[in-house]
Amino acid sequence: MIYLDHSATTPPHPQVLSRVAQVLAQEWGNPSSIHQYGQRAALVVERARVALADLLGVAPEEIIFTSGGTEANHLAIFGITQNYLQPQHIITSAVEHPAVSAPLQALARRGWQVTTLPVDATGRVDPASLMAHLQPNTVFVSIIYGQSEVGTLQPIAELAQICRARGIVFHTDAVQVVGRLPVHIPSLGVDLLSLSGHKFYAPQGCGALVVRRGVRLQPWLYGGGQEGGQRSGTPPVALLAGLGVAAQLAQTEFLPQQAALQDLRDYLCARLLALPGFRLTGSWSDRLPHHVSVVWQDGDETHTGKTLVHYLNQRGVAVSSGSACASGKTQPSVVLQAMGYDDRQARCGLRFSLSHRTTPGEVDQAVAALTEVVQMLRPALSCR
């Protein structure tokens, strides 16, 4: 099986697996316990915190460990908004992950004013649009860094600077970026940044929210007061140990291969666009280094991106479609709709996401399989 869905999740790195197994066998204590077992576990957690902080250019105490990106996003959103007794104004974008857009919708139902910024045809937010929508009571802005469906990177440093100059808390969901591109948080200027370990070869179930010193955050989970009182609950010591190893590997193995990965991405893109009926989605100049997304322009409500995913899976190629499936019916992608695609096209997205271990031969096999699938479906499409 050729796995080209690394934006969904990555296989844990062998060194990560080895460290996780070691901790489960030998350092399994509760970090809150004061005896030897607990202190050994606590040291594991803190070493992981230091490794992640080093990757991101922050102090270890600015790292709050979570169960992943979704929890980190919720902690950022509700941790800030719970500082206010009365609803205020929030700004976000039209291409956020549901882990951001859904909690913001929940706040809107509670009386918060939520402004959703439009994006251009490549999925980018215009900083001038952010400026134009600021209000005296704007207290929080959340803009995704790397869009998971179409791969577009936002001008986060510029957007964050606009907010910093006005004392507005700025958050970015960087789940798709950390471990794939260099991320130096002080240079970005963000106040809050969410990440998830399983996007860069750590185990599923671990992540973090980075909180800049001086940002006041209310807890999302209450209880034993772990993570400096910001996130109660016994930490998953073995998973965090794996996250720490993945953070170290990002610096020594993953990021140094970024240029080669982009070359392979460009090769895949060229092969896909040479096929009739496929069009690139998202920004090409400002894009995740491992990500290619296309729209299948010959598709329709019956033959969608998910149709291609299904037949590619049968041929040993794992990719994903950008559209969501509800009640058995393929719904148009809200991200593609926000970028100006009509409902038919927004059902026909297809995403390929590579890793530093993907080979040109695997790319060739995937394109050959897609060619075969499209040729197989062509008679049905011609009868529309």
Coordinates of C-alpha atoms in Angstrom, one line a residue:
M1 CA 0.0 0.0 0.0
I2 CA 1.3 3.5 -0.9
Y3 CA 0.4 5.9 1.8
L4 CA 0.0 9.5 0.6
D5 CA -2.2 10.9 3.3
H6 CA 0.4 12.3 5.8
S7 CA -1.7 15.4 6.4
A8 CA -4.3 13.1 8.0
T9 CA -1.7 11.4 10.2
T10 CA 1.9 10.2 10.0
P11 CA 3.2 6.8 11.0
P12 CA 5.2 7.0 14.2
H13 CA 8.9 7.1 13.6
P14 CA 10.8 4.0 14.6
Q15 CA 12.8 6.0 17.2
V16 CA 9.5 7.4 18.6
L17 CA 8.1 3.9 18.9
S18 CA 11.2 2.7 20.6
R19 CA 11.1 5.5 23.2
V20 CA 7.4 5.0 23.8
A21 CA 7.9 1.3 24.5
Q22 CA 10.8 2.0 26.8
V23 CA 8.8 4.5 28.8
L24 CA 5.8 2.2 29.1
A25 CA 8.0 -0.5 30.4
Q26 CA 10.3 1.4 32.7
E27 CA 9.1 5.0 33.4
W28 CA 5.4 4.5 33.8
G29 CA 4.9 6.3 37.1
N30 CA 2.5 9.2 37.7
P31 CA 4.4 12.4 37.3
S32 CA 2.5 14.0 40.2
S33 CA 3.8 11.4 42.7
I34 CA 6.7 12.5 44.8
H35 CA 8.4 9.0 45.1
Q36 CA 11.0 7.7 42.7
Y37 CA 8.6 6.3 40.1
G38 CA 6.7 9.6 39.9
Q39 CA 9.9 11.7 39.7
R40 CA 11.3 9.6 36.9
A41 CA 8.1 10.0 34.9
A42 CA 8.1 13.8 35.7
L43 CA 11.6 14.0 34.2
V44 CA 10.5 12.3 31.0
V45 CA 7.7 14.9 30.6
E46 CA 10.0 17.8 31.3
R47 CA 12.6 16.6 28.8
A48 CA 9.9 16.3 26.2
R49 CA 8.8 19.9 27.0
V50 CA 12.3 21.1 26.6
A51 CA 12.7 19.4 23.2
L52 CA 9.5 20.9 21.9
A53 CA 10.3 24.3 23.2
D54 CA 13.7 24.1 21.5
L55 CA 12.1 23.3 18.2
L56 CA 9.8 26.3 18.5
G57 CA 12.2 28.8 20.0
V58 CA 10.2 29.4 23.2
A59 CA 10.7 28.8 26.9
P60 CA 9.7 25.3 28.3
E61 CA 7.2 27.0 30.6
E62 CA 5.3 28.4 27.6
I63 CA 4.4 24.8 26.6
I64 CA 1.1 23.3 27.8
F65 CA 0.7 19.7 26.8
T66 CA -2.7 18.6 25.5
S67 CA -4.2 15.5 23.9
G68 CA -3.8 17.0 20.4
G69 CA -4.6 19.9 18.2
T70 CA -8.4 19.9 18.9
E71 CA -7.9 20.3 22.6
A72 CA -5.2 22.9 22.1
N73 CA -7.5 24.9 19.9
H74 CA -10.3 24.7 22.5
L75 CA -8.0 25.7 25.3
A76 CA -6.9 28.8 23.3
I77 CA -10.4 29.8 22.3
F78 CA -12.2 29.2 25.6
G79 CA -9.1 30.1 27.7
I80 CA -9.2 33.6 26.3
T81 CA -12.9 34.2 26.0
Q82 CA -13.6 33.0 29.6
N83 CA -11.6 36.1 30.7
Y84 CA -14.6 38.2 29.8
L85 CA -17.9 38.5 31.7
Q86 CA -19.7 39.8 28.6
P87 CA -19.5 38.6 25.0
Q88 CA -17.0 40.5 22.8
H89 CA -15.8 40.4 19.2
I90 CA -13.8 37.6 17.6
I91 CA -12.3 37.4 14.1
T92 CA -11.5 34.2 12.2
S93 CA -11.2 33.0 8.6
A94 CA -13.4 31.1 6.2
V95 CA -10.9 28.3 5.9
E96 CA -10.4 27.2 9.5
H97 CA -10.4 23.6 10.6
P98 CA -13.6 22.5 12.4
A99 CA -11.6 22.3 15.6
V100 CA -11.6 26.1 15.5
S101 CA -14.7 27.0 13.6
A102 CA -17.0 24.7 15.6
P103 CA -16.1 26.2 19.1
L104 CA -16.4 29.7 17.6
Q105 CA -19.9 28.8 16.4
A106 CA -20.7 27.7 19.9
L107 CA -19.5 31.1 21.2
A108 CA -21.7 32.8 18.6
R109 CA -24.7 31.0 20.0
R110 CA -23.8 32.4 23.4
G111 CA -23.8 36.0 22.2
W112 CA -20.3 36.5 21.0
Q113 CA -19.9 38.4 17.7
V114 CA -17.8 36.3 15.3
T115 CA -16.6 37.9 12.0
T116 CA -15.4 35.4 9.3
L117 CA -12.9 36.9 7.0
P118 CA -13.1 35.9 3.3
V119 CA -10.2 34.4 1.4
D120 CA -9.0 34.8 -2.2
A121 CA -9.1 32.1 -4.9
T122 CA -5.9 30.6 -3.4
G123 CA -7.3 30.5 0.2
R124 CA -5.3 33.4 1.5
V125 CA -6.5 36.0 4.0
D126 CA -5.7 39.6 3.0
P127 CA -4.2 41.5 6.0
A128 CA -6.0 44.6 4.9
S129 CA -9.3 42.6 5.4
L130 CA -8.3 41.9 9.0
M131 CA -7.5 45.6 9.5
A132 CA -10.9 46.6 8.0
H133 CA -12.9 44.3 10.3
L134 CA -11.2 45.2 13.6
Q135 CA -13.6 46.7 16.2
P136 CA -13.1 48.4 19.5
N137 CA -14.2 45.3 21.3
T138 CA -12.2 42.8 19.2
V139 CA -10.3 40.7 21.8
F140 CA -9.3 37.5 19.9
V141 CA -8.3 36.6 16.4
S142 CA -7.7 33.0 15.2
I143 CA -6.3 32.3 11.7
I144 CA -5.0 28.9 10.6
Y145 CA -1.4 28.7 9.6
G146 CA -1.3 25.9 7.0
Q147 CA -4.7 24.9 5.6
S148 CA -5.0 21.1 5.7
E149 CA -7.3 20.7 2.7
V150 CA -5.6 22.9 0.1
G151 CA -2.2 23.5 1.6
T152 CA -2.2 27.3 1.6
L153 CA 0.0 29.1 4.1
Q154 CA -1.3 32.3 5.6
P155 CA 0.8 35.5 6.2
I156 CA 0.8 34.8 10.0
A157 CA 3.6 37.1 11.0
E158 CA 1.9 40.1 9.3
L159 CA -1.5 39.2 10.7
A160 CA -0.1 38.7 14.2
Q161 CA 1.7 42.1 14.0
I162 CA -1.6 43.9 13.3
C163 CA -3.1 42.3 16.4
R164 CA -0.1 42.8 18.6
A165 CA 0.0 46.5 17.9
R166 CA -3.5 46.8 19.2
G167 CA -3.3 44.5 22.2
I168 CA -5.5 41.8 20.6
V169 CA -4.7 38.2 21.4
F170 CA -3.7 36.3 18.2
H171 CA -3.9 32.5 17.9
T172 CA -2.9 30.2 15.0
D173 CA -3.7 26.6 14.4
A174 CA -0.3 25.4 13.2
V175 CA -1.1 21.7 13.3
Q176 CA -0.1 21.2 9.7
V177 CA 3.0 23.3 9.9
V178 CA 5.0 22.3 13.0
G179 CA 7.6 19.7 12.1
R180 CA 7.2 20.4 8.4
L181 CA 8.4 24.0 8.2
P182 CA 10.7 25.9 10.5
V183 CA 8.5 27.6 13.2
H184 CA 10.2 30.2 15.4
I185 CA 7.3 31.6 17.5
P186 CA 9.0 34.8 18.6
S187 CA 9.6 35.7 15.0
L188 CA 6.0 34.9 14.1
G189 CA 4.7 37.2 16.9
V190 CA 1.8 35.0 17.8
D191 CA 0.3 34.8 21.3
L192 CA -1.0 31.2 21.1
L193 CA -0.1 28.4 18.8
S194 CA -1.6 24.9 18.5
L195 CA 0.1 21.8 17.4
S196 CA -0.4 18.0 17.2
G197 CA 2.2 15.3 17.5
H198 CA 0.8 12.8 15.1
K199 CA 1.3 15.2 12.2
F200 CA 5.1 14.9 12.5
Y201 CA 5.6 11.2 13.4
A202 CA 4.8 11.3 17.1
P203 CA 1.9 9.1 18.5
Q204 CA -1.7 10.1 18.2
G205 CA -3.1 11.6 21.4
C206 CA -0.5 14.2 22.3
G207 CA -0.1 17.8 21.3
A208 CA 0.4 21.2 22.8
L209 CA -0.7 24.8 23.1
V210 CA 2.1 27.4 23.2
V211 CA 1.2 30.4 25.3
R212 CA 3.3 33.5 25.2
R213 CA 4.4 34.8 28.5
G214 CA 2.0 37.4 29.8
V215 CA -1.1 36.0 28.1
R216 CA -3.8 35.2 30.7
L217 CA -5.5 32.0 30.0
Q218 CA -8.4 30.4 31.9
P219 CA -8.2 26.6 32.3
W220 CA -10.3 24.4 30.0
L221 CA -10.0 21.3 32.2
Y222 CA -10.1 21.5 36.0
G223 CA -8.9 19.0 38.5
G224 CA -5.4 18.2 39.8
G225 CA -3.8 21.3 38.5
Q226 CA -1.2 19.8 36.2
E227 CA 0.5 21.8 33.5
G228 CA 0.8 24.8 35.8
G229 CA -2.9 24.7 36.5
Q230 CA -3.8 25.2 32.9
R231 CA -4.6 21.6 31.9
S232 CA -5.6 19.2 34.6
G233 CA -5.2 15.4 34.1
T234 CA -2.5 12.8 34.4
P235 CA -0.2 13.4 31.4
P236 CA 0.4 10.5 29.0
V237 CA 4.0 10.1 29.8
A238 CA 4.9 7.6 27.1
L239 CA 3.2 9.6 24.4
L240 CA 4.9 12.8 25.4
A241 CA 8.2 11.1 25.4
G242 CA 7.5 10.2 21.8
L243 CA 6.5 13.8 21.1
G244 CA 9.9 14.9 22.5
V245 CA 11.7 12.5 20.2
A246 CA 9.7 13.7 17.2
A247 CA 10.6 17.3 18.0
Q248 CA 14.3 16.4 18.1
L249 CA 13.9 14.4 14.8
A250 CA 12.2 17.4 13.2
Q251 CA 15.4 19.4 13.7
T252 CA 17.8 16.7 12.7
E253 CA 16.0 14.7 10.0
F254 CA 12.6 16.2 8.8
L255 CA 13.4 19.9 8.3
P256 CA 16.8 19.3 6.7
Q257 CA 15.0 17.3 4.0
Q258 CA 12.4 20.1 3.3
A259 CA 13.9 21.1 0.0
A260 CA 13.9 17.5 -1.3
L261 CA 10.3 17.0 -0.2
Q262 CA 9.3 20.2 -2.0
D263 CA 11.0 18.9 -5.2
L264 CA 9.0 15.7 -4.9
R265 CA 5.8 17.7 -4.3
D266 CA 6.5 19.7 -7.4
Y267 CA 7.1 16.5 -9.4
L268 CA 3.8 15.1 -8.2
C269 CA 2.0 18.3 -9.1
A270 CA 3.3 18.3 -12.6
R271 CA 2.3 14.7 -13.1
L272 CA -1.2 15.4 -11.8
L273 CA -1.8 18.6 -13.9
A274 CA -0.7 16.7 -17.0
L275 CA -3.8 14.5 -16.6
P276 CA -6.9 15.9 -18.3
G277 CA -9.5 17.4 -16.0
F278 CA -7.3 18.2 -12.9
R279 CA -6.7 21.7 -11.6
L280 CA -4.5 22.8 -8.7
T281 CA -6.2 24.2 -5.7
G282 CA -4.7 26.5 -3.1
S283 CA -1.6 28.8 -3.4
W284 CA 1.4 27.4 -5.1
S285 CA 3.9 30.0 -3.9
D286 CA 2.7 29.9 -0.3
R287 CA 2.1 26.2 0.3
L288 CA 2.9 23.4 2.7
P289 CA 6.0 21.6 1.4
H290 CA 4.5 18.1 1.4
H291 CA 1.0 19.0 0.0
V292 CA -0.7 18.8 -3.4
S293 CA -4.4 19.3 -3.8
V294 CA -6.5 19.3 -7.0
V295 CA -10.0 19.5 -8.2
W296 CA -11.3 16.9 -10.6
Q297 CA -13.2 19.1 -13.0
D298 CA -14.9 16.1 -14.8
G299 CA -16.6 15.0 -11.5
D300 CA -20.2 15.5 -10.6
E301 CA -22.6 14.7 -7.6
T302 CA -22.2 11.0 -8.3
H303 CA -18.6 10.8 -9.2
T304 CA -16.8 12.9 -6.6
G305 CA -13.4 13.2 -5.0
K306 CA -14.5 10.4 -2.6
T307 CA -15.2 8.2 -5.6
L308 CA -11.5 8.6 -6.6
V309 CA -10.4 7.9 -3.1
H310 CA -12.4 4.7 -3.0
Y311 CA -11.0 3.4 -6.3
L312 CA -7.4 4.4 -5.5
N313 CA -7.7 2.6 -2.2
Q314 CA -8.7 -0.6 -4.2
R315 CA -5.5 -0.1 -6.2
G316 CA -3.3 0.2 -3.2
V317 CA -3.0 4.0 -2.9
A318 CA -4.2 5.9 0.2
V319 CA -5.1 9.6 -0.4
S320 CA -8.0 11.7 0.8
S321 CA -10.8 13.9 -0.4
G322 CA -11.4 17.4 0.9
S323 CA -15.2 17.1 1.1
A324 CA -17.1 16.0 4.2
C325 CA -19.5 13.1 4.2
A326 CA -22.7 13.4 6.2
S327 CA -25.6 10.9 6.3
G328 CA -24.0 9.0 3.4
K329 CA -24.1 12.0 1.1
T330 CA -21.0 13.8 -0.1
Q331 CA -21.3 17.4 0.9
P332 CA -19.4 20.3 -0.9
S333 CA -16.2 21.3 0.8
V334 CA -16.7 24.6 2.7
V335 CA -13.1 25.5 2.2
L336 CA -13.3 25.2 -1.6
Q337 CA -16.6 27.0 -1.6
A338 CA -15.0 29.9 0.3
M339 CA -12.3 30.0 -2.4
G340 CA -15.0 30.4 -5.1
Y341 CA -15.6 26.9 -6.3
D342 CA -19.2 25.9 -7.2
D343 CA -20.9 23.1 -5.4
R344 CA -20.1 20.5 -8.0
Q345 CA -16.4 21.3 -8.0
A346 CA -16.3 21.6 -4.2
R347 CA -17.3 17.9 -4.1
C348 CA -14.4 16.9 -6.3
G349 CA -11.3 17.8 -4.3
L350 CA -8.5 15.3 -4.0
R351 CA -5.5 15.7 -1.6
F352 CA -2.0 14.0 -1.8
S353 CA 0.3 14.6 1.1
L354 CA 3.8 13.2 1.1
S355 CA 6.5 12.4 3.6
H356 CA 10.3 12.6 3.6
R357 CA 10.2 8.9 3.0
T358 CA 8.0 9.0 -0.1
T359 CA 9.8 7.9 -3.2
P360 CA 9.5 9.1 -6.8
G361 CA 8.5 5.6 -7.7
E362 CA 5.6 5.7 -5.3
V363 CA 4.5 9.0 -6.8
D364 CA 4.6 7.4 -10.3
Q365 CA 2.6 4.4 -9.2
A366 CA 0.0 6.7 -7.6
V367 CA -0.4 8.8 -10.7
A368 CA -0.7 5.6 -12.9
A369 CA -3.4 4.3 -10.6
L370 CA -5.3 7.6 -10.8
T371 CA -5.0 7.6 -14.6
E372 CA -6.5 4.1 -14.6
V373 CA -9.4 5.1 -12.4
V374 CA -10.2 8.2 -14.5
Q375 CA -10.2 6.1 -17.7
M376 CA -12.4 3.6 -16.1
L377 CA -15.0 6.2 -15.0
R378 CA -14.9 8.1 -18.3
P379 CA -17.7 6.1 -20.0
A380 CA -20.0 6.9 -17.1
L381 CA -19.1 10.5 -17.2
S382 CA -19.6 10.8 -20.9
C383 CA -23.2 9.7 -20.5
R384 CA -24.2 12.6 -18.2

